[in-house]
Coordinates of N, CA and C in Angstrom, one line a residue:
M149 N -7.3 9.0 -3.6 CA -8.4 8.1 -3.8 C -8.9 7.6 -2.5
A150 N -9.4 8.4 -1.7 CA -9.9 8.0 -0.4 C -11.1 7.1 -0.6
D151 N -11.2 6.0 0.1 CA -12.3 5.1 -0.1 C -13.4 5.3 0.8
D152 N -14.6 5.0 0.4 CA -15.8 5.1 1.2 C -15.8 3.9 2.2
T153 N -15.8 4.1 3.5 CA -15.7 3.0 4.4 C -16.8 2.0 4.3
D154 N -17.9 2.4 3.7 CA -19.0 1.5 3.6 C -18.9 0.6 2.3
S155 N -17.9 0.9 1.5 CA -17.7 0.2 0.2 C -16.9 -1.0 0.4
D156 N -17.2 -2.0 -0.5 CA -16.4 -3.2 -0.5 C -15.1 -3.0 -1.3
L157 N -14.8 -1.8 -1.8 CA -13.6 -1.5 -2.6 C -12.6 -0.7 -1.7
V158 N -11.4 -1.1 -1.9 CA -10.3 -0.4 -1.3 C -9.2 -0.1 -2.4
A159 N -8.9 1.2 -2.6 CA -8.0 1.5 -3.7 C -8.4 0.9 -5.0
G160 N -9.7 0.9 -5.2 CA -10.2 0.3 -6.5 C -10.4 -1.2 -6.6
E161 N -10.0 -1.9 -5.6 CA -10.0 -3.4 -5.6 C -10.9 -3.9 -4.5
R162 N -11.5 -5.1 -4.7 CA -12.3 -5.7 -3.7 C -11.6 -6.0 -2.4
R163 N -12.1 -5.6 -1.3 CA -11.5 -5.8 0.0 C -11.2 -7.2 0.2
A164 N -12.1 -8.1 -0.2 CA -11.9 -9.6 0.0 C -10.6 -10.1 -0.8
D165 N -10.4 -9.5 -2.0 CA -9.2 -9.9 -2.8 C -8.0 -9.4 -2.1
L166 N -8.0 -8.3 -1.5 CA -6.8 -7.7 -0.8 C -6.5 -8.5 0.4
I167 N -7.6 -8.8 1.2 CA -7.4 -9.6 2.4 C -6.8 -11.0 2.1
H168 N -7.3 -11.6 1.0 CA -6.8 -12.9 0.5 C -5.3 -12.7 0.2
A169 N -4.9 -11.7 -0.5 CA -3.5 -11.5 -0.9 C -2.6 -11.3 0.3
L170 N -3.2 -10.5 1.3 CA -2.4 -10.3 2.5 C -2.2 -11.5 3.4
S171 N -3.0 -12.6 3.1 CA -2.7 -13.8 3.9 C -1.4 -14.5 3.4
Y172 N -0.8 -14.0 2.3 CA 0.5 -14.5 1.9 C 1.6 -13.6 2.3
V173 N 1.3 -12.6 3.1 CA 2.4 -11.7 3.5 C 2.7 -11.9 5.0
S174 N 3.9 -11.8 5.3 CA 4.3 -12.0 6.7 C 5.4 -10.9 7.0
T175 N 5.6 -10.7 8.3 CA 6.7 -9.8 8.7 C 7.6 -10.5 9.7
E176 N 8.8 -10.0 9.8 CA 9.7 -10.4 10.8 C 10.6 -9.2 11.3
S177 N 11.0 -9.3 12.5 CA 11.9 -8.3 13.0 C 13.3 -8.3 12.5
G178 N 13.8 -7.2 12.1 CA 15.1 -7.1 11.6 C 16.1 -6.8 12.7
P179 N 17.4 -6.9 12.5 CA 18.4 -6.7 13.5 C 18.4 -5.3 14.1
D180 N 17.9 -4.3 13.4 CA 18.0 -2.9 13.9 C 16.6 -2.4 14.4
G181 N 15.7 -3.4 14.7 CA 14.4 -3.0 15.1 C 13.4 -2.7 14.0
E182 N 13.8 -2.8 12.8 CA 12.9 -2.6 11.7 C 12.1 -3.9 11.4
Y183 N 11.1 -3.7 10.6 CA 10.3 -4.9 10.2 C 10.6 -5.2 8.7
I184 N 10.8 -6.5 8.4 CA 11.0 -7.0 7.1 C 9.7 -7.6 6.6
V185 N 9.2 -7.2 5.5 CA 7.9 -7.7 5.0 C 8.3 -8.7 3.9
N186 N 7.7 -9.9 4.0 CA 7.9 -11.0 3.1 C 6.6 -11.4 2.5
G187 N 6.5 -11.6 1.2 CA 5.3 -12.0 0.5 C 5.6 -12.7 -0.8
D188 N 5.0 -13.9 -0.9 CA 5.1 -14.6 -2.2 C 3.7 -14.9 -2.7
L189 N 3.1 -13.9 -3.3 CA 1.8 -14.0 -3.8 C 1.7 -14.8 -5.1
P190 N 0.7 -15.8 -5.1 CA 0.5 -16.6 -6.3 C 0.1 -15.7 -7.4
P191 N 0.4 -16.0 -8.7 CA 0.0 -15.2 -9.8 C -1.4 -14.8 -9.9
E192 N -2.3 -15.7 -9.5 CA -3.7 -15.4 -9.5 C -4.2 -14.5 -8.4
V193 N -3.4 -14.2 -7.4 CA -3.7 -13.4 -6.3 C -3.1 -12.0 -6.4
A194 N -1.9 -11.9 -7.0 CA -1.1 -10.7 -7.0 C -1.7 -9.5 -7.7
P195 N -2.3 -9.6 -8.9 CA -2.7 -8.4 -9.6 C -3.5 -7.4 -8.9
P196 N -4.6 -7.8 -8.2 CA -5.4 -6.8 -7.5 C -4.6 -6.1 -6.4
F197 N -3.7 -6.8 -5.7 CA -2.9 -6.2 -4.7 C -1.9 -5.2 -5.2
I198 N -1.2 -5.6 -6.3 CA -0.3 -4.8 -7.0 C -0.9 -3.5 -7.5
R199 N -2.1 -3.6 -8.1 CA -2.8 -2.4 -8.6 C -3.2 -1.5 -7.4
A200 N -3.7 -2.1 -6.3 CA -4.1 -1.2 -5.2 C -2.9 -0.5 -4.6
V201 N -1.7 -1.2 -4.4 CA -0.5 -0.5 -3.9 C -0.1 0.6 -4.9
M202 N -0.2 0.3 -6.2 CA 0.2 1.3 -7.2 C -0.7 2.6 -7.1
R203 N -2.0 2.3 -6.9 CA -2.9 3.5 -6.8 C -2.6 4.3 -5.6
V204 N -2.4 3.7 -4.5 CA -2.1 4.5 -3.3 C -0.8 5.2 -3.5
E205 N 0.2 4.5 -4.1 CA 1.5 5.1 -4.3 C 1.4 6.3 -5.2
A206 N 0.5 6.3 -6.2 CA 0.2 7.4 -7.1 C -0.4 8.6 -6.3
E207 N -1.2 8.3 -5.4 CA -1.8 9.4 -4.5 C -0.7 10.1 -3.8
L208 N 0.2 9.2 -3.2 CA 1.3 9.8 -2.4 C 2.3 10.6 -3.3
L209 N 2.5 10.1 -4.5 CA 3.4 10.8 -5.5 C 2.8 12.2 -5.8
L210 N 1.5 12.2 -6.1 CA 0.9 13.5 -6.3 C 1.0 14.5 -5.1
H211 N 0.8 13.9 -3.9 CA 1.0 14.8 -2.7 C 2.4 15.2 -2.6
D212 N 3.4 14.3 -2.8 CA 4.8 14.7 -2.8 C 5.2 15.8 -3.8
A213 N 4.6 15.7 -5.0 CA 4.9 16.7 -6.0 C 4.6 18.1 -5.5
E214 N 3.6 18.3 -4.7 CA 3.3 19.6 -4.1 C 4.3 20.1 -3.1
L215 N 5.1 19.1 -2.6 CA 6.1 19.5 -1.6 C 7.5 19.7 -2.1
V216 N 7.7 19.5 -3.4 CA 9.1 19.6 -3.9 C 9.4 21.1 -4.0
T217 N 10.6 21.4 -3.5 CA 11.1 22.8 -3.6 C 12.6 22.7 -4.0
V218 N 13.1 23.9 -4.4 CA 14.5 24.0 -4.8 C 15.4 23.6 -3.6
E219 N 15.0 24.0 -2.5 CA 15.8 23.7 -1.3 C 15.6 22.3 -0.8
G220 N 14.4 21.9 -0.8 CA 14.0 20.6 -0.2 C 14.1 19.4 -1.1
G221 N 14.0 19.6 -2.4 CA 14.1 18.4 -3.3 C 12.9 17.5 -3.1
E222 N 13.0 16.3 -3.4 CA 11.9 15.3 -3.2 C 11.8 14.9 -1.8
P223 N 10.5 14.9 -1.2 CA 10.4 14.7 0.2 C 10.6 13.2 0.7
R224 N 10.5 12.3 -0.2 CA 10.9 10.9 0.1 C 11.3 10.1 -1.1
T225 N 12.1 9.1 -0.9 CA 12.6 8.3 -2.0 C 11.4 7.4 -2.6
P226 N 11.6 6.9 -3.8 CA 10.6 6.0 -4.3 C 10.4 4.8 -3.4
E227 N 11.5 4.3 -2.8 CA 11.3 3.1 -1.9 C 10.5 3.5 -0.7
E228 N 10.8 4.7 -0.1 CA 10.0 5.1 1.0 C 8.5 5.3 0.7
R229 N 8.3 5.8 -0.5 CA 6.9 6.0 -1.0 C 6.2 4.7 -1.1
R230 N 6.9 3.7 -1.7 CA 6.2 2.4 -1.9 C 5.9 1.8 -0.6
T231 N 6.9 1.9 0.4 CA 6.6 1.4 1.7 C 5.4 2.1 2.4
D232 N 5.4 3.4 2.3 CA 4.3 4.2 2.8 C 3.0 3.8 2.2
A233 N 3.0 3.5 0.9 CA 1.8 3.1 0.2 C 1.3 1.7 0.7
F234 N 2.2 0.8 0.9 CA 1.9 -0.5 1.4 C 1.2 -0.4 2.8
V235 N 1.8 0.4 3.7 CA 1.2 0.6 5.0 C -0.1 1.3 4.9
A236 N -0.2 2.3 4.1 CA -1.5 3.0 3.9 C -2.6 2.1 3.4
L237 N -2.2 1.2 2.5 CA -3.2 0.2 2.0 C -3.6 -0.7 3.1
L238 N -2.7 -1.2 3.9 CA -3.0 -2.1 5.1 C -4.0 -1.4 6.0
L239 N -3.8 -0.1 6.3 CA -4.7 0.6 7.2 C -6.1 0.8 6.5
R240 N -6.2 1.0 5.2 CA -7.4 1.1 4.5 C -8.2 -0.2 4.5
V241 N -7.5 -1.3 4.3 CA -8.1 -2.6 4.3 C -8.8 -2.9 5.6
D242 N -8.1 -2.4 6.7 CA -8.6 -2.7 8.0 C -9.6 -1.7 8.5
D243 N -9.8 -0.6 7.8 CA -10.7 0.5 8.2 C -12.1 0.2 7.9
R244 N -12.8 -0.3 8.8 CA -14.2 -0.6 8.6 C -15.2 0.2 9.5
D245 N -14.7 1.1 10.2 CA -15.5 2.0 11.1 C -16.6 1.2 11.7

């Protein structure tokens, strides 16, 4: 579900709603150089964000399905896919060309 960069929609949700939801998200550096994402979204803010992440995750799942082989198995774990979907959504929200 690639989004039109001229559209106000990102992964089927209003860009403004997603930006508002992201204002409740923060990151911190972990002990091994990784980033820890923290977010406590209020109930009235969370649904559009959750739907958008799920839509992007579904895109990634469909892509991953094409990569499954007997030798290779699943290309990434569900946790990795959810993280990748979150990052992809962030990039889309910020992509205004």
